[in-house]
mmCIF file of C-alpha atoms and ligand atoms in Angstrom:
data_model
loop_
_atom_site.group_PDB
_atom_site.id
_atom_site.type_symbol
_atom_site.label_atom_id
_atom_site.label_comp_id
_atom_site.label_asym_id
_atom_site.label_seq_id
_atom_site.Cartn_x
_atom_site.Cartn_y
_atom_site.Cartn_z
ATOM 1 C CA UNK A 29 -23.617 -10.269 10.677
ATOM 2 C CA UNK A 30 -23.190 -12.294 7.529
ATOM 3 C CA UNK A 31 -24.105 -10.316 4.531
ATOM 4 C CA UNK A 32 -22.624 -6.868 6.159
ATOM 5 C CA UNK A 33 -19.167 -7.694 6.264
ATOM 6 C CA UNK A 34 -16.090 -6.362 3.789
ATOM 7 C CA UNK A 35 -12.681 -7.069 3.362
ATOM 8 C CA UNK A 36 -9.430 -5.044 1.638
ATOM 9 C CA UNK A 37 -6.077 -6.652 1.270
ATOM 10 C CA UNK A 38 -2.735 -4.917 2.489
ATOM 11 C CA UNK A 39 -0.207 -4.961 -0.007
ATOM 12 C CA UNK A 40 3.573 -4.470 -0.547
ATOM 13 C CA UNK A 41 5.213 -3.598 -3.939
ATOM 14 C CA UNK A 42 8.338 -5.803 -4.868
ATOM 15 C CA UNK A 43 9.336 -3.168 -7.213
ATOM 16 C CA UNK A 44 8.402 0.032 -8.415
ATOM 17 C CA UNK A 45 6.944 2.463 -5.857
ATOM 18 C CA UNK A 46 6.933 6.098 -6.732
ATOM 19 C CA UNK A 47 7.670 5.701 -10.651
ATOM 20 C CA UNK A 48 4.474 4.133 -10.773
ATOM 21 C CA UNK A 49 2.880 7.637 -10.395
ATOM 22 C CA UNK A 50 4.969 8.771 -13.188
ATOM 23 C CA UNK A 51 3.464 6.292 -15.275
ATOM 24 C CA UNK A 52 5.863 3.466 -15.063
ATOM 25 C CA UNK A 53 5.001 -0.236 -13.944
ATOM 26 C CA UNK A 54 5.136 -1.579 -10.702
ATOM 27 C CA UNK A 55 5.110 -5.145 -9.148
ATOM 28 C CA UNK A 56 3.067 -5.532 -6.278
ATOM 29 C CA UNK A 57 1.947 -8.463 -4.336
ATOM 30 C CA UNK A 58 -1.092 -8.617 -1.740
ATOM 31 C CA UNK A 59 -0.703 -9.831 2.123
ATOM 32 C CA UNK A 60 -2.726 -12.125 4.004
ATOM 33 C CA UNK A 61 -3.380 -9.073 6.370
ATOM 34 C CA UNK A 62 -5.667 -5.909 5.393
ATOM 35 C CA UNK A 63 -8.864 -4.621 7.182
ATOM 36 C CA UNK A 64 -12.157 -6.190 7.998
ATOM 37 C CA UNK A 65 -15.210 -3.944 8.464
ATOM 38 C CA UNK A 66 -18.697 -4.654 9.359
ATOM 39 C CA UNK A 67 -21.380 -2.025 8.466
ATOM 40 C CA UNK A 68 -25.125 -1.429 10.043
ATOM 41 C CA UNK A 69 -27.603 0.657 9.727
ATOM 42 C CA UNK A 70 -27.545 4.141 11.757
ATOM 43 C CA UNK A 71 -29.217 7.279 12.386
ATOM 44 C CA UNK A 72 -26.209 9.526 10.632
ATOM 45 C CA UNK A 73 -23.246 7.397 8.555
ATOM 46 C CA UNK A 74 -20.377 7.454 10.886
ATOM 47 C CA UNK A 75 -17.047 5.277 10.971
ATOM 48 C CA UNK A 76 -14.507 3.889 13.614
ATOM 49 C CA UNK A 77 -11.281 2.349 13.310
ATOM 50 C CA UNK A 78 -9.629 -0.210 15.952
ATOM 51 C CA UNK A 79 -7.071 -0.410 17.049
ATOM 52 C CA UNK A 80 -6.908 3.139 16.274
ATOM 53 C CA UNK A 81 -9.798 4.141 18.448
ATOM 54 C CA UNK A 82 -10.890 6.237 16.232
ATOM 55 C CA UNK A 83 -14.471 7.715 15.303
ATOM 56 C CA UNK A 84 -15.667 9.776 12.789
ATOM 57 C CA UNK A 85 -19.035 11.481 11.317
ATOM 58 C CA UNK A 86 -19.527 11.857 7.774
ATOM 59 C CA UNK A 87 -20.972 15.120 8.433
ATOM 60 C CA UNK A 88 -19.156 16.305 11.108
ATOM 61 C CA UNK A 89 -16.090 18.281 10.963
ATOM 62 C CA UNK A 90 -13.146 17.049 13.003
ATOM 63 C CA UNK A 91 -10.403 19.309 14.397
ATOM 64 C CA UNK A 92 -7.629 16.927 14.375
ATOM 65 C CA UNK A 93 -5.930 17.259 10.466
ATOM 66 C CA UNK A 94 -5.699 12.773 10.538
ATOM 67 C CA UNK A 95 -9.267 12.737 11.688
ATOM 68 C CA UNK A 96 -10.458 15.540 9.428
ATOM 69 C CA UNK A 97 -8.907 13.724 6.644
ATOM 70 C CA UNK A 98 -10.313 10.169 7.596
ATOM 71 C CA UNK A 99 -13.716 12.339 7.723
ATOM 72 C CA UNK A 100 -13.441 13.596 4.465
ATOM 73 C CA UNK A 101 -12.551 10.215 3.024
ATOM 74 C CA UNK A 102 -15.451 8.456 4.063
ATOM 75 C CA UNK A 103 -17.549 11.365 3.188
ATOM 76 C CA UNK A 104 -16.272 11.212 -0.606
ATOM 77 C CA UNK A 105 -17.401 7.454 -0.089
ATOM 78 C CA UNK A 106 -20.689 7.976 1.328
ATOM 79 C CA UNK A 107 -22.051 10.480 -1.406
ATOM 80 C CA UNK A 108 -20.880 8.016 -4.179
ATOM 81 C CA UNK A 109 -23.348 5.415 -2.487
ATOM 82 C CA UNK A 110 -26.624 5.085 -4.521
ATOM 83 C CA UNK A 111 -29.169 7.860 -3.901
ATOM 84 C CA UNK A 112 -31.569 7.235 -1.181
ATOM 85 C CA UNK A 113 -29.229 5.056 0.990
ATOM 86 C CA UNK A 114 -30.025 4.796 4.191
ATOM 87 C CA UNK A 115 -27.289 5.879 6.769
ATOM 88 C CA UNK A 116 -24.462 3.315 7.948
ATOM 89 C CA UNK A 117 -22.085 2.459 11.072
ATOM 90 C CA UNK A 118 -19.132 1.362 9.872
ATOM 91 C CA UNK A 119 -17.010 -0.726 12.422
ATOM 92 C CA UNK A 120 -13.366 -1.574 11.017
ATOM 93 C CA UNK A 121 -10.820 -3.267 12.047
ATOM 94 C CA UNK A 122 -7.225 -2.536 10.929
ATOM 95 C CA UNK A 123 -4.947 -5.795 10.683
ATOM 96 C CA UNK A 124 -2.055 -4.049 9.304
ATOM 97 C CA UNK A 125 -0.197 -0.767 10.289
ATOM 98 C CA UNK A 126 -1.226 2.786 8.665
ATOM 99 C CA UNK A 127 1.849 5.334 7.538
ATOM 100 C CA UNK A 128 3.241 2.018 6.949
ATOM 101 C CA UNK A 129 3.647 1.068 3.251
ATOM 102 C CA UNK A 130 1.132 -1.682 3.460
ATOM 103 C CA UNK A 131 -1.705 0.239 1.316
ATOM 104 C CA UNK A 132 -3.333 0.540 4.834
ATOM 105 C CA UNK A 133 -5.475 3.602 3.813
ATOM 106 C CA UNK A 134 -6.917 1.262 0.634
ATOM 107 C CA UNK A 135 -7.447 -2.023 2.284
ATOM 108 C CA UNK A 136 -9.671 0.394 4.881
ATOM 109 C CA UNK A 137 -11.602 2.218 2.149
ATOM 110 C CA UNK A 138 -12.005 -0.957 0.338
ATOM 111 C CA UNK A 139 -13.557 -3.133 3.431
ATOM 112 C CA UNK A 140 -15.705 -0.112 4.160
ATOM 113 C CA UNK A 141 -16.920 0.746 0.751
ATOM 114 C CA UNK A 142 -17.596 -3.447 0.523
ATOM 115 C CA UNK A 143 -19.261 -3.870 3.834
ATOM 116 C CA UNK A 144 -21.202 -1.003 3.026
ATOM 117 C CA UNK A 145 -22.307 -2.411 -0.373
ATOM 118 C CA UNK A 146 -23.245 -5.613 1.163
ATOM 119 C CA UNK A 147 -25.355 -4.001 3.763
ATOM 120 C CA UNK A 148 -27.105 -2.088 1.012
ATOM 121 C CA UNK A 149 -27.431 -5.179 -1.221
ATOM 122 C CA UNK A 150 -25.841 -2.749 -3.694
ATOM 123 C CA UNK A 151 -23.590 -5.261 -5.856
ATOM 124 C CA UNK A 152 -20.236 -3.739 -7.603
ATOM 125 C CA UNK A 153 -17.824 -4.890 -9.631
ATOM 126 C CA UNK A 154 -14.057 -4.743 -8.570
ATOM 127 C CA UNK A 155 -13.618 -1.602 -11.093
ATOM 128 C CA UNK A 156 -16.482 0.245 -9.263
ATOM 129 C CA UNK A 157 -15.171 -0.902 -5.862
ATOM 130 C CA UNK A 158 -11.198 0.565 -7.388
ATOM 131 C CA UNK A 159 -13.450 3.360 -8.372
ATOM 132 C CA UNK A 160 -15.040 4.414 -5.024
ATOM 133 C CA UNK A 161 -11.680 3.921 -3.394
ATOM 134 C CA UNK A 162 -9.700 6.379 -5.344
ATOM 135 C CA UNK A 163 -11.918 9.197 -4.045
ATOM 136 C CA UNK A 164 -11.112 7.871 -1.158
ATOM 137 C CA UNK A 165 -7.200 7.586 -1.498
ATOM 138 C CA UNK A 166 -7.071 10.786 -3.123
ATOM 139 C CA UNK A 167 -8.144 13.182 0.279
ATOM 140 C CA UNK A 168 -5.162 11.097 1.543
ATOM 141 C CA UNK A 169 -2.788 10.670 -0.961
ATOM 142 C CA UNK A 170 -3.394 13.738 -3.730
ATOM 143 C CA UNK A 171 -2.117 11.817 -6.240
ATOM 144 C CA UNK A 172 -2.736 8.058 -5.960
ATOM 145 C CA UNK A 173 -1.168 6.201 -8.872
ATOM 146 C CA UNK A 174 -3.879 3.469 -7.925
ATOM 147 C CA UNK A 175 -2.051 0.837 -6.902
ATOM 148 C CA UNK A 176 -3.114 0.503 -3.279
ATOM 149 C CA UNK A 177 -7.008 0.335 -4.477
ATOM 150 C CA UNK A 178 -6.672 -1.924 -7.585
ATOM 151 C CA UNK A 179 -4.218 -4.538 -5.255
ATOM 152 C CA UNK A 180 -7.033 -3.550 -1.963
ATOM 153 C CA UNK A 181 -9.603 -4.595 -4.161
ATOM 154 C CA UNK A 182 -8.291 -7.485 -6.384
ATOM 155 C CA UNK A 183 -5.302 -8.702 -4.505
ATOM 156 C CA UNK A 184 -2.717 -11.749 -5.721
ATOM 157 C CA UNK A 185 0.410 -10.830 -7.713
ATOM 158 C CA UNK A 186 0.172 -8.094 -10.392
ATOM 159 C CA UNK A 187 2.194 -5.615 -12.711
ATOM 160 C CA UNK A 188 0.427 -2.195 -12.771
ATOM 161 C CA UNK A 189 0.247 0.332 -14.903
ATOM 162 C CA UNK A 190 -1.556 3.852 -14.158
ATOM 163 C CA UNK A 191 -4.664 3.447 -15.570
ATOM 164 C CA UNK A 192 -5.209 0.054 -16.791
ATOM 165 C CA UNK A 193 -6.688 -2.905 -15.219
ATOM 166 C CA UNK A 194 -3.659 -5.424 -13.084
ATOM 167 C CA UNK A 195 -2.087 -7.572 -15.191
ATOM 168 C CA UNK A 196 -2.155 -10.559 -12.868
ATOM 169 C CA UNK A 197 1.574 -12.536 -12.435
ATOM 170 C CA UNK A 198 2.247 -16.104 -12.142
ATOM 171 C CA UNK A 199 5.368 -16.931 -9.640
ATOM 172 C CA UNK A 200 7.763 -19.702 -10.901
ATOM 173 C CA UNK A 201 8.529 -20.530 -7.047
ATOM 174 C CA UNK A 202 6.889 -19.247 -3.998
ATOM 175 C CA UNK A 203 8.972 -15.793 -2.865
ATOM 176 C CA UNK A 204 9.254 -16.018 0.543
ATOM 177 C CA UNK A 205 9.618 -12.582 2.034
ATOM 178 C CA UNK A 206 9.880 -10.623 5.214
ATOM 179 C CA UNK A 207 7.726 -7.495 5.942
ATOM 180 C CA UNK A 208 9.680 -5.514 9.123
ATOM 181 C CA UNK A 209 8.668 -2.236 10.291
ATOM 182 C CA UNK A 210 11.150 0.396 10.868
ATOM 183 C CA UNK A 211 8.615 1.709 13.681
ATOM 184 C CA UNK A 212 9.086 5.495 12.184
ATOM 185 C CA UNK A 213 6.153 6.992 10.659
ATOM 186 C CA UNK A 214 5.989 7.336 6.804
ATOM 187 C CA UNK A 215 3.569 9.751 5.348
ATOM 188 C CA UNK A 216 2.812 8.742 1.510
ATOM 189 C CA UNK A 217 1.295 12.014 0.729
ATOM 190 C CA UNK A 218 4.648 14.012 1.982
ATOM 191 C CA UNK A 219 6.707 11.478 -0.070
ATOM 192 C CA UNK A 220 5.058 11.357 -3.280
ATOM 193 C CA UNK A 221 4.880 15.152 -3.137
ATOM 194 C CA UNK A 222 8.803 15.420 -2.357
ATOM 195 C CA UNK A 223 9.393 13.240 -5.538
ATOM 196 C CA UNK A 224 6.829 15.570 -7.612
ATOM 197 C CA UNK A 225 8.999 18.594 -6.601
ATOM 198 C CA UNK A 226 12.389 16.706 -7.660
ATOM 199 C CA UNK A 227 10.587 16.045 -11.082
ATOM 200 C CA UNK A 228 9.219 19.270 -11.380
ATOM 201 C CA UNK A 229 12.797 21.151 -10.403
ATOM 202 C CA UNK A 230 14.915 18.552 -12.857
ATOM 203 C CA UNK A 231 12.345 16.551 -15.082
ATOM 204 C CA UNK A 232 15.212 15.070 -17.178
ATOM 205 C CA UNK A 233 17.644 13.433 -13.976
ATOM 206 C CA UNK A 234 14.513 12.193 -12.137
ATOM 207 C CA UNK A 235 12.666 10.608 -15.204
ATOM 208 C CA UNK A 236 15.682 8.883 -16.228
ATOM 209 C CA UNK A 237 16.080 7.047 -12.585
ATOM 210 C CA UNK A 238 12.043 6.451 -13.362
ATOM 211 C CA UNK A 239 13.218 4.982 -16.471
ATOM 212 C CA UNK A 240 15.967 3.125 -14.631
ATOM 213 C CA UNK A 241 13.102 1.782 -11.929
ATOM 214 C CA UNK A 242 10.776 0.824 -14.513
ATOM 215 C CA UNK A 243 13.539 -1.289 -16.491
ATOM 216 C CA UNK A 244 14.310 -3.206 -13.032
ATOM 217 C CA UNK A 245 10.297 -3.816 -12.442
ATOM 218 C CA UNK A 246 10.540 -5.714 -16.354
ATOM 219 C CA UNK A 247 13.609 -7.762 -15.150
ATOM 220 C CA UNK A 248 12.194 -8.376 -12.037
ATOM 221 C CA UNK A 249 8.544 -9.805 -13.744
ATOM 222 C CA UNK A 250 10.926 -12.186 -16.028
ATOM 223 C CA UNK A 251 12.988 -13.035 -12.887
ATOM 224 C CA UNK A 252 9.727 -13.828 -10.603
ATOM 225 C CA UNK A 253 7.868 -15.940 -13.753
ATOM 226 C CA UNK A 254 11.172 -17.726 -14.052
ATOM 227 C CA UNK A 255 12.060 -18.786 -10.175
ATOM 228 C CA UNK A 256 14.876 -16.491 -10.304
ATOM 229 C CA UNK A 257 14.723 -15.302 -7.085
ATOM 230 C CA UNK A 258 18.894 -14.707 -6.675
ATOM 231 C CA UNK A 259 18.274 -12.358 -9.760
ATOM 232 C CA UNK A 260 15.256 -10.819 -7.987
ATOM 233 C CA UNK A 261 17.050 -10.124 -4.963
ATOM 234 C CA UNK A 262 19.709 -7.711 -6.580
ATOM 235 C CA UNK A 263 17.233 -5.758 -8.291
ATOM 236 C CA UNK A 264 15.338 -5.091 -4.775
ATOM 237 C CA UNK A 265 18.856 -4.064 -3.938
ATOM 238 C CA UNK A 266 19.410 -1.982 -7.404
ATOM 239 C CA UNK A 267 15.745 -0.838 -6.719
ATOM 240 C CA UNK A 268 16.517 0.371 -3.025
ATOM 241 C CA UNK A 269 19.472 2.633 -4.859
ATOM 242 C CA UNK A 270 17.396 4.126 -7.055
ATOM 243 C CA UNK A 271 14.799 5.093 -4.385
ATOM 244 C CA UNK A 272 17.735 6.169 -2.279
ATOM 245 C CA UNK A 273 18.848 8.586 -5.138
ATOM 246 C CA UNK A 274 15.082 9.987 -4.524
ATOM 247 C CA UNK A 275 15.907 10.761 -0.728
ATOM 248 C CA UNK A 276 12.960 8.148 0.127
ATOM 249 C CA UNK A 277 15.046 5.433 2.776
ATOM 250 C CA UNK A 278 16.182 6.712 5.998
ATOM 251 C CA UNK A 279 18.988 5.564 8.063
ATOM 252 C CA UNK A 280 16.980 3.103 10.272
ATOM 253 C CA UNK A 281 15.816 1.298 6.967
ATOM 254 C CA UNK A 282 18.818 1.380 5.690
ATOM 255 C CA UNK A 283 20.096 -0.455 8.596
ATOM 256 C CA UNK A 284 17.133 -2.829 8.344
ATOM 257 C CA UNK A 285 18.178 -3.804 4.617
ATOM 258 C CA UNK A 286 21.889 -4.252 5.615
ATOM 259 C CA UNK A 287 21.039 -6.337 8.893
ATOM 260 C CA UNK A 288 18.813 -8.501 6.103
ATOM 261 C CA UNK A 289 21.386 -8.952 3.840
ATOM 262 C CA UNK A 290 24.300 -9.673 6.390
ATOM 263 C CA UNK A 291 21.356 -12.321 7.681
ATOM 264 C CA UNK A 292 21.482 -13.790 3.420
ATOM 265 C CA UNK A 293 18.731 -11.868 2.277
ATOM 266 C CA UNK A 294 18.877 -12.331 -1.725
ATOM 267 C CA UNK A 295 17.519 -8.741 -1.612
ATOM 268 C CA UNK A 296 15.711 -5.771 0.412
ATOM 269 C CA UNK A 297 14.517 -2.253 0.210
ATOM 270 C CA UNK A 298 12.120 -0.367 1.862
ATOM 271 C CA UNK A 299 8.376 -0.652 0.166
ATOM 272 C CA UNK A 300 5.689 1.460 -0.581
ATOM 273 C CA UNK A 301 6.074 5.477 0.596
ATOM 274 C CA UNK A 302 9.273 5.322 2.039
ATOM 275 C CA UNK A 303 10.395 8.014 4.500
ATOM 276 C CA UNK A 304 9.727 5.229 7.416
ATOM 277 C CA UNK A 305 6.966 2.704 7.053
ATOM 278 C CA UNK A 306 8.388 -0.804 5.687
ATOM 279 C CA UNK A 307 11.262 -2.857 4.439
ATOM 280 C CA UNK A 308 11.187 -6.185 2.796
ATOM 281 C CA UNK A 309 13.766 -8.492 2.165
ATOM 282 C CA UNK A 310 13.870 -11.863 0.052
ATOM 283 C CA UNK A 311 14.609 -14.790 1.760
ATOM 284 C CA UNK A 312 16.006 -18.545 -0.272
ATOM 285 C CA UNK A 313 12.922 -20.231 1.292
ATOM 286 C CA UNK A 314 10.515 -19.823 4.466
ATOM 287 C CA UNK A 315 12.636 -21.187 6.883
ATOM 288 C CA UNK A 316 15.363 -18.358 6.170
ATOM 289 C CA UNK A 317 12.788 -16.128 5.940
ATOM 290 C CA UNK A 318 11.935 -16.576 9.615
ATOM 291 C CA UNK A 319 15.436 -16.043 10.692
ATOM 292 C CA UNK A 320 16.279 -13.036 8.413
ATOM 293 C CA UNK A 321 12.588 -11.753 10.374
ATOM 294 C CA UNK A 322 14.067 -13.313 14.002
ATOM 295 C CA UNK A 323 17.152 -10.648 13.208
ATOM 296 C CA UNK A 324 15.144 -7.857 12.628
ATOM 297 C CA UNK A 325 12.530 -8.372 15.967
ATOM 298 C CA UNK A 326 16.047 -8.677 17.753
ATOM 299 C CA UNK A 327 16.432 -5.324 16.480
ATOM 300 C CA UNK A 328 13.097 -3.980 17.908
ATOM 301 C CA UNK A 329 11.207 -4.152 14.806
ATOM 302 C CA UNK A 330 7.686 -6.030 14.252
ATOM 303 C CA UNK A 331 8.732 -8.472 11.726
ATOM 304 C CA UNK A 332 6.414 -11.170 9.697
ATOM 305 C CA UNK A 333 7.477 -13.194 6.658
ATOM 306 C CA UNK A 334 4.638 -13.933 3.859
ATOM 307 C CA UNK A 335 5.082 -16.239 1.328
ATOM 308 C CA UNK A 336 3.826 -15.273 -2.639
ATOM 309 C CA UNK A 337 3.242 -17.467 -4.784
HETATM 310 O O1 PMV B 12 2.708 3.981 1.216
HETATM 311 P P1 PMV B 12 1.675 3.196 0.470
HETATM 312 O O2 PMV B 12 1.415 1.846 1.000
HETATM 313 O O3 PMV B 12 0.389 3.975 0.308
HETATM 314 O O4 PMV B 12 2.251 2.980 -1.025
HETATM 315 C C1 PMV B 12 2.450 4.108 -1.853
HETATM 316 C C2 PMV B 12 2.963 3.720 -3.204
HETATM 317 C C3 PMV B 12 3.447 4.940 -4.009
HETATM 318 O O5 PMV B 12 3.949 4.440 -5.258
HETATM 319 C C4 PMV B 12 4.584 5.653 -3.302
HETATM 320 C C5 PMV B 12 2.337 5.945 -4.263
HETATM 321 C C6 PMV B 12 1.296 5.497 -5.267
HETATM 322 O O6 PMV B 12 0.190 6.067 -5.234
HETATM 323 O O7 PMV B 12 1.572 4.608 -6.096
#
């Protein structure tokens, strides 16, 4: 199937969700897990998802709000491909959780809109690719600050800035972290709307803790070019305050982050849309890592560490 086949990176950000659709930076760093997807050609363009077990038609209306959504999606996709396409099958599979914080609804668009490229021999830059999958994220999300696509798309380690290109980051020592899940669904689209209302009800209070978010994402880009990863580690913990001022952590993550630093976690918060989903914590090396993650899987939670370098 050589030739047919796309890939999208899952992400987590370090620093920075939710101000970063507010216009202020965020630090994000790709995983080695995403989605893979393989496209054909059909009679009608259609998509499923494993290990979802899910199936959609572009032109089909589902009754189920997810599916309907997921329909939609790939719809916005399929009318951006070039005029005259012929149909596709799109087979993906999902190596990462969704509702998780992981940018699991951009590493999908992004291996689909790929795999679909390549089976059209249509070739796109990365901006076209981020391009395509903001239509996409935006049935999901409403208001993507584009994050998820640009680090789906591009991946590595990256400041980024609502509308401009990543500004790639170089690591003074590899940051070896743990990704746990707190098992509890987290809808991004219900979270980032719950901050919109807080700025909308008291723009003054909520763009000063923006302002206080976006001055721990520039510490925490000197701290991660430097190797200072005890200095990183409080401002995940100064970050997880702020975003706890928001209402975005709930009592099993904050659990997770205190079990992580009573394990010697430099740092931890929750990442991505909050309200479930994700934590991550900092470990000194990979080794610790592994047994802040061995903690946490004691706990009942999946738990992986990654290391970014
Ligand atoms: O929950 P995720 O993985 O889609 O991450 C969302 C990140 C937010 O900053 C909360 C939203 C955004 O679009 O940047």
């Amino acid at each position: 199937m050589a030739g047919t086949e796309g890939t999208g990176h899952g992400k987590i950000i370090l620093l920075g969700e939710h101000a970063v659709v507010f216009g202020r930076p965020a630090l994000a760093a790709a995983i080695p897990r995403g989605c893979r997807a393989e496209a054909t050609f059909a009679a009608e363009n259609r998509l499923s998802v494993s290990p979802w077990g899910v199936h959609v038609r572009a032109d089909q209306a589902e009754p189920e709000p997810d599916r309907e959504l997921l329909r939609r999606a790939f719809a916005e996709v399929c009318q951006r491909l070039p005029e005259g396409s012929r149909a596709l099958c799109v087979e993906a599979v999902m190596e990462i959780p969704g509702g998780a914080g992981l940018g699991g609804s951009a590493a999908l668009s992004v291996a689909a809109i790929r795999a679909c490229h390549a089976a059209l021999g249509v070739s796109a830059s990365d901006d076209e690719v981020i391009a395509l999958s903001l239509a996409w994220e935006r049935v999901f999300h409403g208001n993507p600050s584009g994050i998820d696509s640009a680090m789906a798309t591009r991946g590595g380690l990256a400041l980024y800035r609502r509308g401009e290109p990543l500004a790639p980051v170089s690591a003074g020592g590899a940051l070896a972290l743990v990704v746990a899940n707190s098992g509890e669904h987290g809808s991004t689209h219900a979270m980032v709307a719950s901050v919109g209302r807080q700025h909308a009800r008291d723009p003054i209070k909520t763009d000063q803790i923006f302002d206080a978010i976006a001055a721990v994402v520039q510490n925490g880009k000197t701290a991660i070019e430097a190797g200072e990863h005890a200095r990183l580690g409080q401002l995940m913990d100064l970050n997880q305050t702020l975003l706890n001022t928001l209402m975005l952590s709930t009592s099993t993550l904050e659990a997770m982050c205190q079990a992580a630093r009573a394990a010697g976690a430099l740092g931890a918060k929750l990442t991505g849309g909050g309200g479930g989903g994700c934590m991550i914590a900092l470990g000194r090396d990979a080794a610790h890592a592994e047994v802040i993650a061995e903690g946490l899987r004691t706990r009942g939670h999946d738990a992986f560490v990654v290391e970014v370098t």
